PDB file of C-alpha atoms in Angstrom:
ATOM      1  CA  MET A 124     106.886   3.356  44.525  1.00 89.00           C
ATOM      2  CA  LYS A 125     105.519   7.176  46.140  1.00 85.00           C
ATOM      3  CA  THR A 126     102.610   9.790  44.785  1.00 89.00           C
ATOM      4  CA  LYS A 127     101.855  12.395  44.686  1.00 89.00           C
ATOM      5  CA  ALA A 128     100.078  15.422  43.266  1.00 93.00           C
ATOM      6  CA  VAL A 129     101.219  17.359  40.854  1.00 95.00           C
ATOM      7  CA  LEU A 130     100.618  21.422  39.408  1.00 97.00           C
ATOM      8  CA  GLY A 131      98.458  21.248  36.151  1.00 97.00           C
ATOM      9  CA  GLN A 132      98.082  24.153  33.678  1.00 97.00           C
ATOM     10  CA  ALA A 133      94.315  24.278  35.091  1.00 97.00           C
ATOM     11  CA  GLU A 134      95.910  24.362  38.597  1.00 97.00           C
ATOM     12  CA  VAL A 135      98.170  27.047  37.109  1.00 98.00           C
ATOM     13  CA  ALA A 136      95.663  29.025  35.359  1.00 98.00           C
ATOM     14  CA  ALA A 137      93.612  28.561  39.403  1.00 98.00           C
ATOM     15  CA  ILE A 138      96.208  29.959  41.407  1.00 98.00           C
ATOM     16  CA  LEU A 139      97.145  33.006  38.474  1.00 98.00           C
ATOM     17  CA  ALA A 140      93.603  34.051  38.720  1.00 98.00           C
ATOM     18  CA  ALA A 141      93.094  33.676  42.782  1.00 98.00           C
ATOM     19  CA  ALA A 142      96.318  35.677  43.014  1.00 98.00           C
ATOM     20  CA  ARG A 143      95.614  38.428  40.471  1.00 98.00           C
ATOM     21  CA  SER A 144      91.818  38.758  42.162  1.00 98.00           C
ATOM     22  CA  GLU A 145      93.233  39.305  45.680  1.00 98.00           C
ATOM     23  CA  ALA A 146      96.082  41.722  44.471  1.00 98.00           C
ATOM     24  CA  GLN A 147      93.561  43.710  41.835  1.00 98.00           C
ATOM     25  CA  ALA A 148      90.855  44.049  44.781  1.00 98.00           C
ATOM     26  CA  ASN A 149      93.235  46.056  46.449  1.00 98.00           C
ATOM     27  CA  GLY A 150      95.042  48.141  43.741  1.00 98.00           C
ATOM     28  CA  TRP A 151      98.033  46.316  43.863  1.00 98.00           C
ATOM     29  CA  ASN A 152     100.340  45.704  40.856  1.00 98.00           C
ATOM     30  CA  VAL A 153     102.386  42.193  41.009  1.00 98.00           C
ATOM     31  CA  THR A 154     104.028  39.719  39.221  1.00 98.00           C
ATOM     32  CA  ILE A 155     102.910  36.353  39.912  1.00 98.00           C
ATOM     33  CA  ALA A 156     104.572  33.638  39.416  1.00 98.00           C
ATOM     34  CA  VAL A 157     104.021  30.412  39.530  1.00 98.00           C
ATOM     35  CA  ALA A 158     106.132  26.894  40.002  1.00 98.00           C
ATOM     36  CA  ASP A 159     106.402  23.606  40.146  1.00 98.00           C
ATOM     37  CA  ASP A 160     107.814  21.295  43.042  1.00 97.00           C
ATOM     38  CA  GLY A 161     111.313  21.919  42.077  1.00 96.00           C
ATOM     39  CA  GLY A 162     111.243  25.471  41.178  1.00 96.00           C
ATOM     40  CA  HIS A 163     111.186  25.805  37.251  1.00 97.00           C
ATOM     41  CA  LEU A 164     108.616  28.116  36.531  1.00 98.00           C
ATOM     42  CA  LEU A 165     105.307  27.302  34.882  1.00 98.00           C
ATOM     43  CA  GLY A 166     103.455  30.403  34.760  1.00 98.00           C
ATOM     44  CA  LEU A 167     103.733  33.992  35.338  1.00 98.00           C
ATOM     45  CA  GLU A 168     101.699  36.871  34.748  1.00 98.00           C
ATOM     46  CA  ARG A 169     102.902  40.806  35.421  1.00 98.00           C
ATOM     47  CA  LEU A 170     100.051  43.048  36.219  1.00 98.00           C
ATOM     48  CA  ASP A 171      99.751  46.590  34.233  1.00 97.00           C
ATOM     49  CA  GLY A 172     101.626  49.363  35.888  1.00 97.00           C
ATOM     50  CA  CYS A 173     104.588  46.678  37.338  1.00 98.00           C
ATOM     51  CA  ALA A 174     107.898  47.493  37.664  1.00 97.00           C
ATOM     52  CA  PRO A 175     109.995  44.495  34.967  1.00 97.00           C
ATOM     53  CA  ILE A 176     112.336  43.577  37.807  1.00 96.00           C
ATOM     54  CA  ALA A 177     109.242  42.090  39.626  1.00 97.00           C
ATOM     55  CA  SER A 178     109.130  39.787  37.213  1.00 97.00           C
ATOM     56  CA  TYR A 179     112.418  38.536  38.130  1.00 95.00           C
ATOM     57  CA  ILE A 180     112.325  38.511  42.015  1.00 95.00           C
ATOM     58  CA  ALA A 181     108.727  36.925  41.918  1.00 97.00           C
ATOM     59  CA  THR A 182     110.577  34.511  39.665  1.00 96.00           C
ATOM     60  CA  GLU A 183     112.878  33.204  42.452  1.00 94.00           C
ATOM     61  CA  LYS A 184     110.976  33.804  45.481  1.00 95.00           C
ATOM     62  CA  ALA A 185     108.731  31.291  43.684  1.00 97.00           C
ATOM     63  CA  ARG A 186     112.025  29.074  42.995  1.00 95.00           C
ATOM     64  CA  SER A 187     113.224  29.571  46.439  1.00 93.00           C
ATOM     65  CA  ALA A 188     109.846  28.996  47.987  1.00 95.00           C
ATOM     66  CA  ALA A 189     109.536  25.295  46.125  1.00 96.00           C
ATOM     67  CA  ILE A 190     113.070  23.837  46.812  1.00 93.00           C
ATOM     68  CA  GLY A 191     113.296  24.861  50.407  1.00 91.00           C
ATOM     69  CA  ARG A 192     110.473  23.589  51.062  1.00 92.00           C
ATOM     70  CA  ARG A 193     108.685  26.375  52.859  1.00 90.00           C
ATOM     71  CA  GLU A 194     107.466  30.388  52.916  1.00 91.00           C
ATOM     72  CA  THR A 195     110.591  32.921  51.924  1.00 90.00           C
ATOM     73  CA  LYS A 196     109.826  34.576  54.894  1.00 88.00           C
ATOM     74  CA  GLY A 197     111.709  32.315  56.804  1.00 78.00           C
ATOM     75  CA  TYR A 198     114.603  32.894  55.039  1.00 79.00           C
ATOM     76  CA  GLU A 199     114.328  36.965  55.384  1.00 76.00           C
ATOM     77  CA  ASP A 200     113.719  36.506  59.244  1.00 77.00           C
ATOM     78  CA  MET A 201     116.793  34.570  59.709  1.00 77.00           C
ATOM     79  CA  VAL A 202     118.669  37.399  57.960  1.00 77.00           C
ATOM     80  CA  ASN A 203     117.032  40.426  59.849  1.00 76.00           C
ATOM     81  CA  GLY A 204     117.561  38.315  63.189  1.00 81.00           C
ATOM     82  CA  GLY A 205     121.709  38.414  62.742  1.00 80.00           C
ATOM     83  CA  ARG A 206     122.176  35.375  60.428  1.00 78.00           C
ATOM     84  CA  ASN A 207     123.865  37.008  57.825  1.00 74.00           C
ATOM     85  CA  ALA A 208     126.097  33.871  56.850  1.00 70.00           C
ATOM     86  CA  PHE A 209     122.790  32.721  55.898  1.00 70.00           C
ATOM     87  CA  LEU A 210     123.331  35.282  52.571  1.00 70.00           C
ATOM     88  CA  SER A 211     125.662  32.531  51.116  1.00 66.00           C
ATOM     89  CA  ALA A 212     122.975  30.039  51.170  1.00 68.00           C
ATOM     90  CA  PRO A 213     121.981  28.264  47.765  1.00 64.00           C
ATOM     91  CA  VAL A 214     118.047  30.302  47.921  1.00 63.00           C
ATOM     92  CA  VAL A 215     118.299  33.236  45.729  1.00 62.00           C
ATOM     93  CA  CYS A 216     115.482  35.113  47.222  1.00 68.00           C
ATOM     94  CA  SER A 217     115.255  35.343  50.924  1.00 72.00           C
ATOM     95  CA  LEU A 218     112.502  38.320  50.191  1.00 83.00           C
ATOM     96  CA  GLU A 219     109.072  37.496  52.063  1.00 87.00           C
ATOM     97  CA  GLY A 220     106.121  36.632  48.915  1.00 94.00           C
ATOM     98  CA  GLY A 221     107.245  33.016  48.113  1.00 96.00           C
ATOM     99  CA  VAL A 222     104.666  30.380  49.585  1.00 97.00           C
ATOM    100  CA  PRO A 223     104.919  26.633  48.966  1.00 97.00           C
ATOM    101  CA  VAL A 224     101.910  24.712  47.550  1.00 97.00           C
ATOM    102  CA  ILE A 225     101.356  21.502  49.808  1.00 95.00           C
ATOM    103  CA  VAL A 226      98.807  18.884  49.034  1.00 94.00           C
ATOM    104  CA  ASP A 227      98.867  15.876  51.572  1.00 91.00           C
ATOM    105  CA  GLY A 228     101.661  17.269  53.024  1.00 92.00           C
ATOM    106  CA  GLN A 229     104.042  16.848  49.819  1.00 94.00           C
ATOM    107  CA  VAL A 230     104.914  20.372  48.643  1.00 96.00           C
ATOM    108  CA  ILE A 231     103.934  20.517  44.728  1.00 97.00           C
ATOM    109  CA  GLY A 232     104.908  23.640  43.723  1.00 97.00           C
ATOM    110  CA  SER A 233     105.194  27.349  44.958  1.00 97.00           C
ATOM    111  CA  VAL A 234     103.547  31.332  44.609  1.00 98.00           C
ATOM    112  CA  GLY A 235     105.818  33.876  44.053  1.00 98.00           C
ATOM    113  CA  VAL A 236     105.122  37.172  44.569  1.00 98.00           C
ATOM    114  CA  SER A 237     106.641  40.868  43.426  1.00 97.00           C
ATOM    115  CA  GLY A 238     105.562  44.698  43.622  1.00 97.00           C
ATOM    116  CA  VAL A 239     104.154  46.164  46.829  1.00 98.00           C
ATOM    117  CA  THR A 240     105.119  45.534  50.289  1.00 96.00           C
ATOM    118  CA  ALA A 241     106.652  42.081  51.821  1.00 94.00           C
ATOM    119  CA  THR A 242     103.703  41.245  53.802  1.00 96.00           C
ATOM    120  CA  GLN A 243     101.066  42.472  50.864  1.00 98.00           C
ATOM    121  CA  ASP A 244     103.342  40.025  48.270  1.00 98.00           C
ATOM    122  CA  ALA A 245     102.845  37.259  50.649  1.00 97.00           C
ATOM    123  CA  GLN A 246      99.187  37.710  51.455  1.00 98.00           C
ATOM    124  CA  VAL A 247      98.579  37.710  46.999  1.00 98.00           C
ATOM    125  CA  ALA A 248     100.953  34.261  46.979  1.00 98.00           C
ATOM    126  CA  LYS A 249      98.605  32.869  50.187  1.00 98.00           C
ATOM    127  CA  ALA A 250      95.621  34.200  47.850  1.00 98.00           C
ATOM    128  CA  GLY A 251      96.926  31.742  44.983  1.00 98.00           C
ATOM    129  CA  VAL A 252      98.153  29.275  46.583  1.00 98.00           C
ATOM    130  CA  ALA A 253      94.429  29.000  48.700  1.00 97.00           C
ATOM    131  CA  ALA A 254      93.320  27.843  45.343  1.00 96.00           C
ATOM    132  CA  VAL A 255      94.387  24.733  44.964  1.00 94.00           C
ATOM    133  CA  GLY A 256      96.324  23.579  48.644  1.00 68.00           C
ATOM    134  CA  ASN A 257      97.632  24.159  51.877  1.00 67.00           C
TER     135      ASN A 257
END
């Protein structure tokens, strides 16, 4: 039987704190979502001044990164590269800013961020992920 790490509430809190710190250091109002390896929401934080829609988008970025086992930027690149058929794939969000949490080569969850530019969203997500994995 295989075993792998899982995200507990301590790790979720560490991810949210690290991502929040990165966003606040840059003056970015974002929403940060943390999901388990099945894409189920474990934690969500919407910073003051962030639009409500960002909560939905961040959650879907996290879900897509978890179930796809890769950064959502890859999906965005596929669509932007002309592979429009990918829009019908079961991945809900093909926008940059979803990053898987990988520990010992296994995806154990993900972080999704929305509220600023795609590259900035990814920067905040990666700061959160760095608190526990990859």
